[in-house]
Tab-separated table of C-alpha atoms in Angstrom:
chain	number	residue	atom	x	y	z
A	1	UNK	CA	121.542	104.185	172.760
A	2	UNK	CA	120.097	106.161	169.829
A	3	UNK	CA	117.102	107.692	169.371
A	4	UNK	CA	116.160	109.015	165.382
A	5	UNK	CA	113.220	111.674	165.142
A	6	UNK	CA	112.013	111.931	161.705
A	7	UNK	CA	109.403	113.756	160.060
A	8	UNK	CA	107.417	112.151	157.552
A	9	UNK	CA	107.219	112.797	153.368
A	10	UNK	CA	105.563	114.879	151.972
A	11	UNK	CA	101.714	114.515	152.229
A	12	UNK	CA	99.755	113.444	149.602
A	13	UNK	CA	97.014	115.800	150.155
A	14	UNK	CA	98.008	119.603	149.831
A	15	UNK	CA	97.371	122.183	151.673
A	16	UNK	CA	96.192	124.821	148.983
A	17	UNK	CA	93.820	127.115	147.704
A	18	UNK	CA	91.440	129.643	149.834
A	19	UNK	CA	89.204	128.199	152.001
A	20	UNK	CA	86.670	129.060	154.404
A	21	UNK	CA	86.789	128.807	158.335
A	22	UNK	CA	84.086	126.488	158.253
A	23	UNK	CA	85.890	124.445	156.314
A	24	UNK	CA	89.233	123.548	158.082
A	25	UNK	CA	87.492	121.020	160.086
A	26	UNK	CA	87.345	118.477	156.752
A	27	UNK	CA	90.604	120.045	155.439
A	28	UNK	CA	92.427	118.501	158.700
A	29	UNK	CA	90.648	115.150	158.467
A	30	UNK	CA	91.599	115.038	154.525
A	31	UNK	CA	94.980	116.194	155.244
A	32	UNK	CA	95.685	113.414	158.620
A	33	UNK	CA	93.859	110.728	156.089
A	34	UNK	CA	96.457	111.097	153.511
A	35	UNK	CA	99.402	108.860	153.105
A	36	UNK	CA	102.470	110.303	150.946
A	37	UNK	CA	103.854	110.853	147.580
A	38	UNK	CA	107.773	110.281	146.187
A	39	UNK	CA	110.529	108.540	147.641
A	40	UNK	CA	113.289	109.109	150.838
A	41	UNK	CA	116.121	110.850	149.720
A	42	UNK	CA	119.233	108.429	149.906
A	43	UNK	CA	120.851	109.994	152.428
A	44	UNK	CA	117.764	109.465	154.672
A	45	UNK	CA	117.571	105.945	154.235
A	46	UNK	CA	121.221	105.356	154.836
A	47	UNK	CA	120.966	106.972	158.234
A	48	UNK	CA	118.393	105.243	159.281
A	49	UNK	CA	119.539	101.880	157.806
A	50	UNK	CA	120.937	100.560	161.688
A	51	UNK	CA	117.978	101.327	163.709
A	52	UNK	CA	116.525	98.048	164.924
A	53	UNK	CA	113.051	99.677	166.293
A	54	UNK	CA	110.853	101.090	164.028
A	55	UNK	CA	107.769	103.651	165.696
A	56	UNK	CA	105.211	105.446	163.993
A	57	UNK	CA	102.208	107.401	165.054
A	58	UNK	CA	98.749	105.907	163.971
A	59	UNK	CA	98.546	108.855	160.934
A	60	UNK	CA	98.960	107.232	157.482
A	61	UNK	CA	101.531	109.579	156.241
A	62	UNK	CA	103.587	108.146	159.437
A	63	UNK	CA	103.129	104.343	158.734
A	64	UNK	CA	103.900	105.107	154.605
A	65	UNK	CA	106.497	106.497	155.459
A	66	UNK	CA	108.189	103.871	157.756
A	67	UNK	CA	107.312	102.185	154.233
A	68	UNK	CA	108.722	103.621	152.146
A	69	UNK	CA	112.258	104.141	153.753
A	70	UNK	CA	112.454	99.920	153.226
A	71	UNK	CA	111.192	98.998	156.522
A	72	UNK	CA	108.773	96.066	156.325
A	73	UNK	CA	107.610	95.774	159.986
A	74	UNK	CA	106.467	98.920	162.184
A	75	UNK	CA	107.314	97.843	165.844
A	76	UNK	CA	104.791	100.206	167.405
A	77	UNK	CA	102.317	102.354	165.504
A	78	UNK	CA	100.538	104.614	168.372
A	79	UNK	CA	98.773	107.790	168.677
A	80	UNK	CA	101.099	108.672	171.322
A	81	UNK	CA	103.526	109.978	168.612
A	82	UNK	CA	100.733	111.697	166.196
A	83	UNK	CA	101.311	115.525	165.609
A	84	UNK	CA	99.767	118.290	167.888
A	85	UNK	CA	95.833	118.628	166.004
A	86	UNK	CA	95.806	122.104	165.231
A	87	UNK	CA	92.831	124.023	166.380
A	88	UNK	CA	90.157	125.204	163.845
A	89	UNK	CA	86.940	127.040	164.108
A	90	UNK	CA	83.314	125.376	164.126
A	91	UNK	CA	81.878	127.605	161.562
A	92	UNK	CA	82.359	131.031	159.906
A	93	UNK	CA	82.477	132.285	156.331
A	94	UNK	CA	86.028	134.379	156.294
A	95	UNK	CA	88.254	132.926	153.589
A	96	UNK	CA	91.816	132.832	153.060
A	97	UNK	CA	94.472	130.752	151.812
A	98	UNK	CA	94.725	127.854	153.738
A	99	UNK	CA	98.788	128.141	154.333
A	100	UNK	CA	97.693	131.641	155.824
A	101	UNK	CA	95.109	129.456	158.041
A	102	UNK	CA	97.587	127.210	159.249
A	103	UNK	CA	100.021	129.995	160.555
A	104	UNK	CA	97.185	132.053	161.969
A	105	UNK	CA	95.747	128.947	164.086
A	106	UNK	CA	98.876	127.648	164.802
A	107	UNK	CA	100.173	131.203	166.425
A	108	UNK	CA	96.830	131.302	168.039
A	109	UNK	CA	97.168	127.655	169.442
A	110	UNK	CA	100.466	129.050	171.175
A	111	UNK	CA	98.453	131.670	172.980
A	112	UNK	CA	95.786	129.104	174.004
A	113	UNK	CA	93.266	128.421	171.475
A	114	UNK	CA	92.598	124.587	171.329
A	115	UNK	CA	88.766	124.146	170.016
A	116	UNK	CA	88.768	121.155	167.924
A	117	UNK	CA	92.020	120.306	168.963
A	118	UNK	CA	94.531	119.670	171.400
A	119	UNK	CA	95.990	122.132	173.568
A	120	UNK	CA	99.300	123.475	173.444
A	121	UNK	CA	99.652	122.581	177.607
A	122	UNK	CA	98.397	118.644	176.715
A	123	UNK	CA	101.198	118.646	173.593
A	124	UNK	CA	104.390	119.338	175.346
A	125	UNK	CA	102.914	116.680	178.343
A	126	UNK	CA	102.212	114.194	175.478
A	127	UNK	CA	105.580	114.672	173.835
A	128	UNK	CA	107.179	114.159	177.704
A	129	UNK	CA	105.333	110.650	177.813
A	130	UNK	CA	106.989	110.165	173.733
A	131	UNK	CA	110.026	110.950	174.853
A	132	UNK	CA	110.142	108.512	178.197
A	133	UNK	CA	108.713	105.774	175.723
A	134	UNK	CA	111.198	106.233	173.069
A	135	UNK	CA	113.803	106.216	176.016
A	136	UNK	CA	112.600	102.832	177.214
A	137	UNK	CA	112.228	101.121	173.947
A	138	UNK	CA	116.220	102.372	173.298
A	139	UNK	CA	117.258	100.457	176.692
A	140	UNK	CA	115.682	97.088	175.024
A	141	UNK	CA	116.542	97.887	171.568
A	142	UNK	CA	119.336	100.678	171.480
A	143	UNK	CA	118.752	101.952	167.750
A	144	UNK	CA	115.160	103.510	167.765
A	145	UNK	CA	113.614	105.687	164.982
A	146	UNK	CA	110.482	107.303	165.030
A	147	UNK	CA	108.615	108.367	161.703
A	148	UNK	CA	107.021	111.360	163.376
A	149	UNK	CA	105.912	114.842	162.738
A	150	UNK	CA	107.383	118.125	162.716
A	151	UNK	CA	105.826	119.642	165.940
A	152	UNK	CA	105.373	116.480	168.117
A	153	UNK	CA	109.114	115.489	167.241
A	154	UNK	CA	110.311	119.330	168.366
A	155	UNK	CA	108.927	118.642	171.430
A	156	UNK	CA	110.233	115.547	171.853
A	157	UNK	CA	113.720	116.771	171.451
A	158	UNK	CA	113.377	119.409	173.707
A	159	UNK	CA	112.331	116.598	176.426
A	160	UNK	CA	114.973	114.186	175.336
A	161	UNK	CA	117.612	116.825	175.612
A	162	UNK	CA	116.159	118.142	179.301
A	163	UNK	CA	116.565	113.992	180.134
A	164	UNK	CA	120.225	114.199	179.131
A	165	UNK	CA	120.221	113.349	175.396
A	166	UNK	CA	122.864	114.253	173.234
A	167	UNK	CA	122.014	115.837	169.636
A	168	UNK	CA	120.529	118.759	168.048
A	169	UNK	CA	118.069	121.333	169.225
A	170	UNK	CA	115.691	120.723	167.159
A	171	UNK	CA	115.278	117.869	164.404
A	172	UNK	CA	114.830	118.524	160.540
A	173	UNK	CA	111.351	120.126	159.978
A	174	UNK	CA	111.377	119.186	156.372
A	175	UNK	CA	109.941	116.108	154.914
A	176	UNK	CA	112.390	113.392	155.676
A	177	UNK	CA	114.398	115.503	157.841
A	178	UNK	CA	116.012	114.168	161.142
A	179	UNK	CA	118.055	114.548	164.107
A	180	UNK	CA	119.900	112.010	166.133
A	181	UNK	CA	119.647	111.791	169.709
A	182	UNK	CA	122.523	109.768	171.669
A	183	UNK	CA	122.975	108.597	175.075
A	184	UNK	CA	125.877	106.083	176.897
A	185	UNK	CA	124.050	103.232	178.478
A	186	UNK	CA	124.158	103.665	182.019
């Protein structure tokens, strides 16, 4: 059984320019409304070229993805598999770059901060309930691949692994990176 985690292409929508806190609220929904731009690299569509189950989350960059690497049907597109929503502030007028946003709320989600999003507690539970599914669907259809996203598919890993999984720590974090996760049938 084989289980492929991959993250996405690169987004169509970038995340540039200074912005205000008030503001991060429309930059996420831009940003998990985007699909992507360019192509797979050919090494990532080779490796991916046996898997027999394709799974996406429900975010467009996901499903375009799963697209673009030649697949023509998506198997399961759910929101079970979308990336953690990163936290973001209701209002206030302090700008900075956005990249400097993203680290700052992201650092701040590890320490508890969730408003407008979804805690760090309910994302490594989630990614659990990924990983059992993924496990499941590689039972009935022993190649699986999931177009994912960088921090949902860490965690998934990590609770693949814990379950007895064979493969790396973590998978790829950049845009069509991977990791391979194997298992005997038992």
């Amino acid at each position: 059984m084989r289980i492929t985690l991959l993250r996405h292409g690169k987004p169509a929508y970038e995340l540039k320019g200074n912005v205000r806190a008030r503001d991060l609220g429309e930059i996420a929904r831009l940003y998990d409304s985007s699909g992507i731009v360019g192509s797979p690299p050919s090494q990532t569509i080779a490796a991916v070229k046996r898997d027999s189950l394709v799974v996406c989350s429900h975010l467009e960059r996901s499903v375009e993805s799963a697209k673009a690497l030649g697949f023509t049907e998506i198997h399961l597109s759910d929101a079970l598999f979308c990336e953690a929503a990163i936290p973001y502030f209701g209002g206030g007028s302090i700008t900075l770059p956005i990249r400097i946003w993203v680290v700052i709320l992201r650092i701040m989600w590890l320490f508890g901060f969730s408003r407008n999003g979804e805690s760090f507690a309910s994302t490594k539970k989630r990614a659990t309930e990924a990983a059992s599914r993924l496990a499941v669907l590689s039972t009935e259809h022993q190649d699986v691949l999931l177009v994912g996203h960088g921090f949902i598919n860490h965690f998934i890993a990590k609770a693949l692994l814990k379950n007895g999984w064979s493969g790396p720590s973590t998978p790829s974090k950049q845009f069509w990176g991977f990791g391979i996760y194997e298992r005997s049938a038992t």
